[in-house]
Amino acid sequence: MTVGNAPGPLAKGRPAPRVLLVDLDDTLYRVHQIPAIVKQRIQEYMVKKLGIPQDEVAAKTTELYLAYGTTLAGLVATGYRIDYDDWHEFVHQGALDYDTLLQPDPSLRDILCSIDLPKYILTNANRVHTERALARMGLSDCFQGMFYFENVMELAASHGFDVAHGVLCKPNPRIYQLVAEQLGVGLSEIIFFDDSTRNVASAHGLGCMTVLVGSDKPCPGADLSLPTMHDLPAAMPELLDQPGLVHEHHSSIPGMAQEQHAALAVPTAVGGAAAGSCNGSGIAVSVPAS
């Protein structure tokens, strides 16, 4: 990997990156049925379990999402008491057929494994959904750790955040600060990938390099925009160890690019551990919350 002298986004006078921080849903994969199912289930939960009138839930869902980052965070902030495990079971793992909706993505695995930097998931989703999605795509061991709902909330609580009355989630700037502290890196040493313009803008405002996934158009707050993660080798070749080892990517997943290129290489050790793992263990180690 060559950083600093090579052409591309990393050559613009930035500190050398030390960590990749990657969102899960609509970033590592893009399947239009999944957000539609999740939105429907959120609204069903609001009606069936919170007693919110059916004719109010659509507007309320959007209002809370825009104001608080997620509908769940907005519900908690406005006084609703929610069993988080019950919420996530109803909205995600109890509603999604992972085997049908998601497929293995060996091309993306090759890309991730060819980047000789530690890689971590940062998602607003919970642990079970995150683990199931990564396992189904064959990406579990491509990450050295994961920041998901449960351990982010534990991390927040250990730093004085009032988790009894609030949910810490993207795009709250505090989440990026706590993650950087937990990883022992500066915010300017992180490359953050996300499909949300709000999330990347928030991280960018703190000094992270940001990549908006899901668009090929420039976006305020994003240093780079990519249609999918499969476009990373062409957009940021300086990240890849062996960019010459490529093969075609043909995806059968609805909503994903049909043909891209990926790089294949085995990562070398970083900080005493294989960057991104990719060691065949199939296990992603959760980042400690404190």
CSV table of C-alpha atoms in Angstrom, one decimal:
chain,number,residue,atom,x,y,z
A,1,MET,CA,0.0,0.0,0.0
A,2,THR,CA,1.3,3.4,-1.0
A,3,VAL,CA,-0.1,6.4,0.8
A,4,GLY,CA,1.0,10.0,0.5
A,5,ASN,CA,2.9,10.1,-2.8
A,6,ALA,CA,0.3,8.2,-5.0
A,7,PRO,CA,-2.4,10.1,-6.9
A,8,GLY,CA,-5.8,10.0,-5.4
A,9,PRO,CA,-7.8,11.3,-2.4
A,10,LEU,CA,-5.2,10.2,0.1
A,11,ALA,CA,-2.5,12.4,-1.5
A,12,LYS,CA,-4.1,15.7,-0.6
A,13,GLY,CA,-2.0,16.5,2.4
A,14,ARG,CA,-3.9,14.3,4.8
A,15,PRO,CA,-2.3,12.2,7.6
A,16,ALA,CA,-1.8,8.6,6.6
A,17,PRO,CA,-4.9,6.6,7.4
A,18,ARG,CA,-4.7,4.1,10.2
A,19,VAL,CA,-8.2,2.7,10.3
A,20,LEU,CA,-11.1,2.1,8.0
A,21,LEU,CA,-14.5,2.6,9.7
A,22,VAL,CA,-17.3,1.1,7.6
A,23,ASP,CA,-21.1,1.2,7.9
A,24,LEU,CA,-23.1,-2.0,7.3
A,25,ASP,CA,-26.6,-1.5,5.8
A,26,ASP,CA,-26.7,0.1,2.3
A,27,THR,CA,-22.9,0.4,2.4
A,28,LEU,CA,-21.4,-3.1,2.3
A,29,TYR,CA,-24.5,-4.2,0.5
A,30,ARG,CA,-27.4,-2.5,-1.2
A,31,VAL,CA,-30.7,-4.5,-1.4
A,32,HIS,CA,-33.7,-2.2,-1.8
A,33,GLN,CA,-36.1,-4.7,-0.2
A,34,ILE,CA,-34.3,-4.5,3.2
A,35,PRO,CA,-34.8,-0.8,4.1
A,36,ALA,CA,-38.4,-1.1,2.8
A,37,ILE,CA,-39.1,-4.1,5.1
A,38,VAL,CA,-37.4,-2.4,8.1
A,39,LYS,CA,-39.4,0.8,7.6
A,40,GLN,CA,-42.6,-1.2,7.5
A,41,ARG,CA,-41.7,-3.1,10.6
A,42,ILE,CA,-40.8,0.1,12.5
A,43,GLN,CA,-44.2,1.6,11.7
A,44,GLU,CA,-45.9,-1.7,12.7
A,45,TYR,CA,-44.0,-1.6,16.0
A,46,MET,CA,-45.1,2.0,16.7
A,47,VAL,CA,-48.8,1.0,16.1
A,48,LYS,CA,-48.9,-2.4,17.8
A,49,LYS,CA,-46.5,-1.9,20.7
A,50,LEU,CA,-46.5,1.9,21.4
A,51,GLY,CA,-50.1,2.7,20.6
A,52,ILE,CA,-49.3,5.4,18.1
A,53,PRO,CA,-52.3,5.9,15.7
A,54,GLN,CA,-51.8,4.4,12.3
A,55,ASP,CA,-52.5,7.6,10.5
A,56,GLU,CA,-49.6,9.3,12.4
A,57,VAL,CA,-46.8,6.8,12.1
A,58,ALA,CA,-45.5,7.7,8.6
A,59,ALA,CA,-45.0,11.3,9.4
A,60,LYS,CA,-43.7,10.6,12.9
A,61,THR,CA,-41.2,8.1,11.6
A,62,THR,CA,-39.7,10.7,9.2
A,63,GLU,CA,-39.8,13.5,11.7
A,64,LEU,CA,-38.0,11.5,14.4
A,65,TYR,CA,-35.4,10.1,11.9
A,66,LEU,CA,-34.5,13.6,10.7
A,67,ALA,CA,-34.4,15.1,14.2
A,68,TYR,CA,-32.5,12.3,16.1
A,69,GLY,CA,-30.6,10.2,13.6
A,70,THR,CA,-32.8,7.1,13.9
A,71,THR,CA,-36.5,6.6,14.7
A,72,LEU,CA,-35.6,4.6,17.7
A,73,ALA,CA,-33.4,7.4,19.1
A,74,GLY,CA,-36.3,9.8,18.5
A,75,LEU,CA,-38.8,7.7,20.2
A,76,VAL,CA,-36.6,7.3,23.3
A,77,ALA,CA,-35.8,11.0,23.4
A,78,THR,CA,-39.4,12.0,23.2
A,79,GLY,CA,-40.4,9.8,26.2
A,80,TYR,CA,-41.2,6.3,24.9
A,81,ARG,CA,-39.8,3.4,27.0
A,82,ILE,CA,-38.7,0.7,24.7
A,83,ASP,CA,-37.2,-2.8,25.2
A,84,TYR,CA,-34.3,-2.6,22.9
A,85,ASP,CA,-33.9,-6.3,22.3
A,86,ASP,CA,-37.6,-6.6,21.5
A,87,TRP,CA,-37.3,-3.6,19.1
A,88,HIS,CA,-34.4,-5.1,17.2
A,89,GLU,CA,-35.9,-8.6,17.0
A,90,PHE,CA,-39.1,-7.1,15.6
A,91,VAL,CA,-37.5,-4.7,13.2
A,92,HIS,CA,-34.5,-6.7,12.0
A,93,GLN,CA,-33.8,-10.3,12.6
A,94,GLY,CA,-37.4,-11.3,13.1
A,95,ALA,CA,-38.4,-9.7,9.8
A,96,LEU,CA,-35.6,-10.4,7.4
A,97,ASP,CA,-34.9,-13.6,5.5
A,98,TYR,CA,-31.1,-13.2,5.4
A,99,ASP,CA,-30.5,-16.3,3.3
A,100,THR,CA,-32.8,-15.0,0.6
A,101,LEU,CA,-32.0,-11.3,0.7
A,102,LEU,CA,-28.2,-11.5,1.1
A,103,GLN,CA,-25.7,-13.5,-0.8
A,104,PRO,CA,-22.0,-14.2,-0.4
A,105,ASP,CA,-19.8,-11.5,-1.9
A,106,PRO,CA,-16.3,-12.9,-2.6
A,107,SER,CA,-15.4,-9.9,-4.7
A,108,LEU,CA,-16.0,-7.5,-1.9
A,109,ARG,CA,-14.1,-9.8,0.5
A,110,ASP,CA,-11.1,-9.7,-1.9
A,111,ILE,CA,-11.2,-5.9,-1.8
A,112,LEU,CA,-11.3,-5.7,2.0
A,113,CYS,CA,-8.6,-8.3,2.4
A,114,SER,CA,-6.3,-6.5,0.1
A,115,ILE,CA,-6.3,-3.3,2.3
A,116,ASP,CA,-3.5,-3.5,4.8
A,117,LEU,CA,-5.3,-1.5,7.4
A,118,PRO,CA,-7.4,-2.5,10.4
A,119,LYS,CA,-11.1,-2.3,9.5
A,120,TYR,CA,-14.1,-1.9,11.9
A,121,ILE,CA,-17.8,-1.9,11.4
A,122,LEU,CA,-19.8,1.1,12.8
A,123,THR,CA,-23.5,0.6,12.5
A,124,ASN,CA,-26.6,1.8,14.3
A,125,ALA,CA,-28.0,-1.7,14.0
A,126,ASN,CA,-27.7,-4.3,16.8
A,127,ARG,CA,-25.2,-7.2,17.2
A,128,VAL,CA,-27.4,-10.0,16.0
A,129,HIS,CA,-28.3,-8.3,12.7
A,130,THR,CA,-24.7,-7.2,12.1
A,131,GLU,CA,-23.3,-10.7,12.7
A,132,ARG,CA,-26.0,-12.4,10.5
A,133,ALA,CA,-25.5,-10.0,7.6
A,134,LEU,CA,-21.7,-10.2,7.6
A,135,ALA,CA,-21.8,-14.0,7.9
A,136,ARG,CA,-24.3,-14.3,5.1
A,137,MET,CA,-22.0,-12.1,2.8
A,138,GLY,CA,-18.9,-14.1,3.9
A,139,LEU,CA,-17.3,-11.0,5.4
A,140,SER,CA,-17.3,-11.8,9.1
A,141,ASP,CA,-13.5,-12.2,9.4
A,142,CYS,CA,-12.7,-9.2,7.2
A,143,PHE,CA,-13.1,-6.9,10.2
A,144,GLN,CA,-11.1,-6.7,13.4
A,145,GLY,CA,-14.1,-5.5,15.4
A,146,MET,CA,-17.6,-4.1,15.3
A,147,PHE,CA,-19.3,-1.1,16.9
A,148,TYR,CA,-23.0,-1.8,17.0
A,149,PHE,CA,-26.0,-0.7,19.1
A,150,GLU,CA,-25.3,-2.6,22.3
A,151,ASN,CA,-21.6,-1.9,22.7
A,152,VAL,CA,-21.9,1.7,21.5
A,153,MET,CA,-24.5,2.3,24.2
A,154,GLU,CA,-22.2,0.7,26.8
A,155,LEU,CA,-19.3,2.8,25.6
A,156,ALA,CA,-21.6,5.9,25.8
A,157,ALA,CA,-22.7,5.1,29.3
A,158,SER,CA,-19.1,4.6,30.5
A,159,HIS,CA,-18.4,8.2,29.3
A,160,GLY,CA,-21.4,9.9,31.0
A,161,PHE,CA,-24.0,9.7,28.2
A,162,ASP,CA,-27.5,9.4,29.7
A,163,VAL,CA,-28.5,6.1,28.0
A,164,ALA,CA,-31.6,5.9,30.2
A,165,HIS,CA,-33.1,8.8,28.3
A,166,GLY,CA,-31.3,8.7,25.0
A,167,VAL,CA,-29.7,6.6,22.2
A,168,LEU,CA,-26.2,7.4,20.9
A,169,CYS,CA,-26.1,6.8,17.2
A,170,LYS,CA,-24.8,8.3,14.0
A,171,PRO,CA,-24.8,11.1,13.0
A,172,ASN,CA,-24.2,12.4,16.6
A,173,PRO,CA,-20.6,13.6,16.5
A,174,ARG,CA,-19.9,12.0,19.9
A,175,ILE,CA,-20.1,8.5,18.5
A,176,TYR,CA,-17.1,9.2,16.2
A,177,GLN,CA,-15.1,10.7,19.0
A,178,LEU,CA,-15.7,7.8,21.3
A,179,VAL,CA,-14.9,5.2,18.6
A,180,ALA,CA,-11.6,7.0,17.7
A,181,GLU,CA,-10.7,7.1,21.4
A,182,GLN,CA,-11.5,3.5,21.8
A,183,LEU,CA,-9.3,2.6,18.8
A,184,GLY,CA,-6.5,4.9,19.9
A,185,VAL,CA,-6.4,6.9,16.7
A,186,GLY,CA,-7.0,10.5,15.7
A,187,LEU,CA,-10.2,11.4,13.9
A,188,SER,CA,-8.1,12.6,10.9
A,189,GLU,CA,-6.5,9.1,10.7
A,190,ILE,CA,-9.9,7.4,10.0
A,191,ILE,CA,-11.5,6.8,6.6
A,192,PHE,CA,-15.2,6.5,7.2
A,193,PHE,CA,-17.6,4.9,4.7
A,194,ASP,CA,-21.4,5.4,4.9
A,195,ASP,CA,-24.4,5.7,2.6
A,196,SER,CA,-25.9,8.6,4.6
A,197,THR,CA,-25.0,12.1,3.7
A,198,ARG,CA,-25.7,13.2,7.2
A,199,ASN,CA,-23.5,10.6,8.7
A,200,VAL,CA,-20.5,11.4,6.4
A,201,ALA,CA,-21.0,15.1,6.9
A,202,SER,CA,-20.9,14.8,10.7
A,203,ALA,CA,-17.7,12.7,10.6
A,204,HIS,CA,-16.1,15.0,8.0
A,205,GLY,CA,-16.7,18.0,10.3
A,206,LEU,CA,-14.6,16.3,12.9
A,207,GLY,CA,-11.7,15.7,10.6
A,208,CYS,CA,-12.3,12.2,9.2
A,209,MET,CA,-11.8,11.4,5.6
A,210,THR,CA,-15.3,10.4,4.4
A,211,VAL,CA,-16.6,8.3,1.5
A,212,LEU,CA,-20.2,8.4,0.6
A,213,VAL,CA,-21.3,5.0,-0.8
A,214,GLY,CA,-24.3,4.8,-3.1
A,215,SER,CA,-23.7,7.8,-5.4
A,216,ASP,CA,-21.2,8.9,-8.0
A,217,LYS,CA,-21.9,12.6,-7.6
A,218,PRO,CA,-19.9,15.0,-5.4
A,219,CYS,CA,-21.5,15.6,-2.0
A,220,PRO,CA,-20.8,18.3,0.6
A,221,GLY,CA,-19.1,16.6,3.5
A,222,ALA,CA,-17.8,13.7,1.5
A,223,ASP,CA,-14.2,13.6,0.2
A,224,LEU,CA,-15.2,10.9,-2.3
A,225,SER,CA,-18.4,9.3,-3.6
A,226,LEU,CA,-18.7,5.7,-4.8
A,227,PRO,CA,-21.6,3.9,-6.4
A,228,THR,CA,-20.7,0.8,-4.4
A,229,MET,CA,-17.8,-0.6,-2.4
A,230,HIS,CA,-16.8,-2.5,-5.5
A,231,ASP,CA,-15.7,0.7,-7.0
A,232,LEU,CA,-13.1,1.3,-4.3
A,233,PRO,CA,-10.1,-0.3,-6.1
A,234,ALA,CA,-10.5,2.1,-9.1
A,235,ALA,CA,-11.2,5.2,-6.9
A,236,MET,CA,-8.5,4.6,-4.3
A,237,PRO,CA,-5.9,2.3,-5.7
A,238,GLU,CA,-3.3,3.5,-3.2
A,239,LEU,CA,-5.2,1.6,-0.5
A,240,LEU,CA,-4.7,-1.7,-2.1
A,241,ASP,CA,-1.6,-4.0,-1.6
A,242,GLN,CA,-1.8,-5.8,-5.0
A,243,PRO,CA,-4.2,-4.0,-7.3
A,244,GLY,CA,-3.1,-6.1,-10.3
A,245,LEU,CA,-4.8,-9.2,-9.0
A,246,VAL,CA,-8.3,-8.6,-10.2
A,247,HIS,CA,-11.3,-10.6,-11.3
A,248,GLU,CA,-14.8,-9.6,-12.4
A,249,HIS,CA,-17.6,-9.2,-10.0
A,250,HIS,CA,-21.0,-10.5,-11.1
A,251,SER,CA,-23.7,-9.8,-8.5
A,252,SER,CA,-27.1,-11.4,-8.4
A,253,ILE,CA,-28.2,-9.2,-5.5
A,254,PRO,CA,-30.9,-6.7,-6.5
A,255,GLY,CA,-29.8,-3.1,-6.4
A,256,MET,CA,-26.1,-3.9,-6.6
A,257,ALA,CA,-23.7,-3.1,-9.4
A,258,GLN,CA,-23.5,-6.0,-11.9
A,259,GLU,CA,-19.8,-5.9,-12.8
A,260,GLN,CA,-16.9,-4.4,-10.9
A,261,HIS,CA,-13.3,-5.3,-10.3
A,262,ALA,CA,-11.7,-6.3,-7.0
A,263,ALA,CA,-8.2,-6.8,-5.7
A,264,LEU,CA,-7.0,-10.0,-4.0
A,265,ALA,CA,-4.2,-10.2,-1.4
A,266,VAL,CA,-3.7,-11.5,2.0
A,267,PRO,CA,-3.2,-8.7,4.6
A,268,THR,CA,0.0,-8.4,6.6
A,269,ALA,CA,0.0,-7.9,10.4
A,270,VAL,CA,-0.8,-4.5,11.8
A,271,GLY,CA,-0.3,-3.9,15.5
A,272,GLY,CA,0.4,-7.6,16.1
A,273,ALA,CA,-2.8,-8.9,14.4
A,274,ALA,CA,-3.8,-9.5,10.8
A,275,ALA,CA,-5.4,-6.3,9.5
A,276,GLY,CA,-9.0,-7.1,8.7
A,277,SER,CA,-8.3,-10.7,9.8
A,278,CYS,CA,-9.4,-12.6,6.7
A,279,ASN,CA,-7.9,-15.6,8.4
A,280,GLY,CA,-10.7,-18.1,7.7
A,281,SER,CA,-11.9,-18.1,11.3
A,282,GLY,CA,-15.3,-16.7,10.4
A,283,ILE,CA,-15.4,-14.7,13.7
A,284,ALA,CA,-15.5,-10.9,14.0
A,285,VAL,CA,-14.3,-9.8,17.5
A,286,SER,CA,-16.5,-7.2,19.1
A,287,VAL,CA,-14.7,-4.0,20.3
A,288,PRO,CA,-14.8,-3.8,24.1
A,289,ALA,CA,-17.2,-1.1,25.4
A,290,SER,CA,-14.9,0.1,28.2
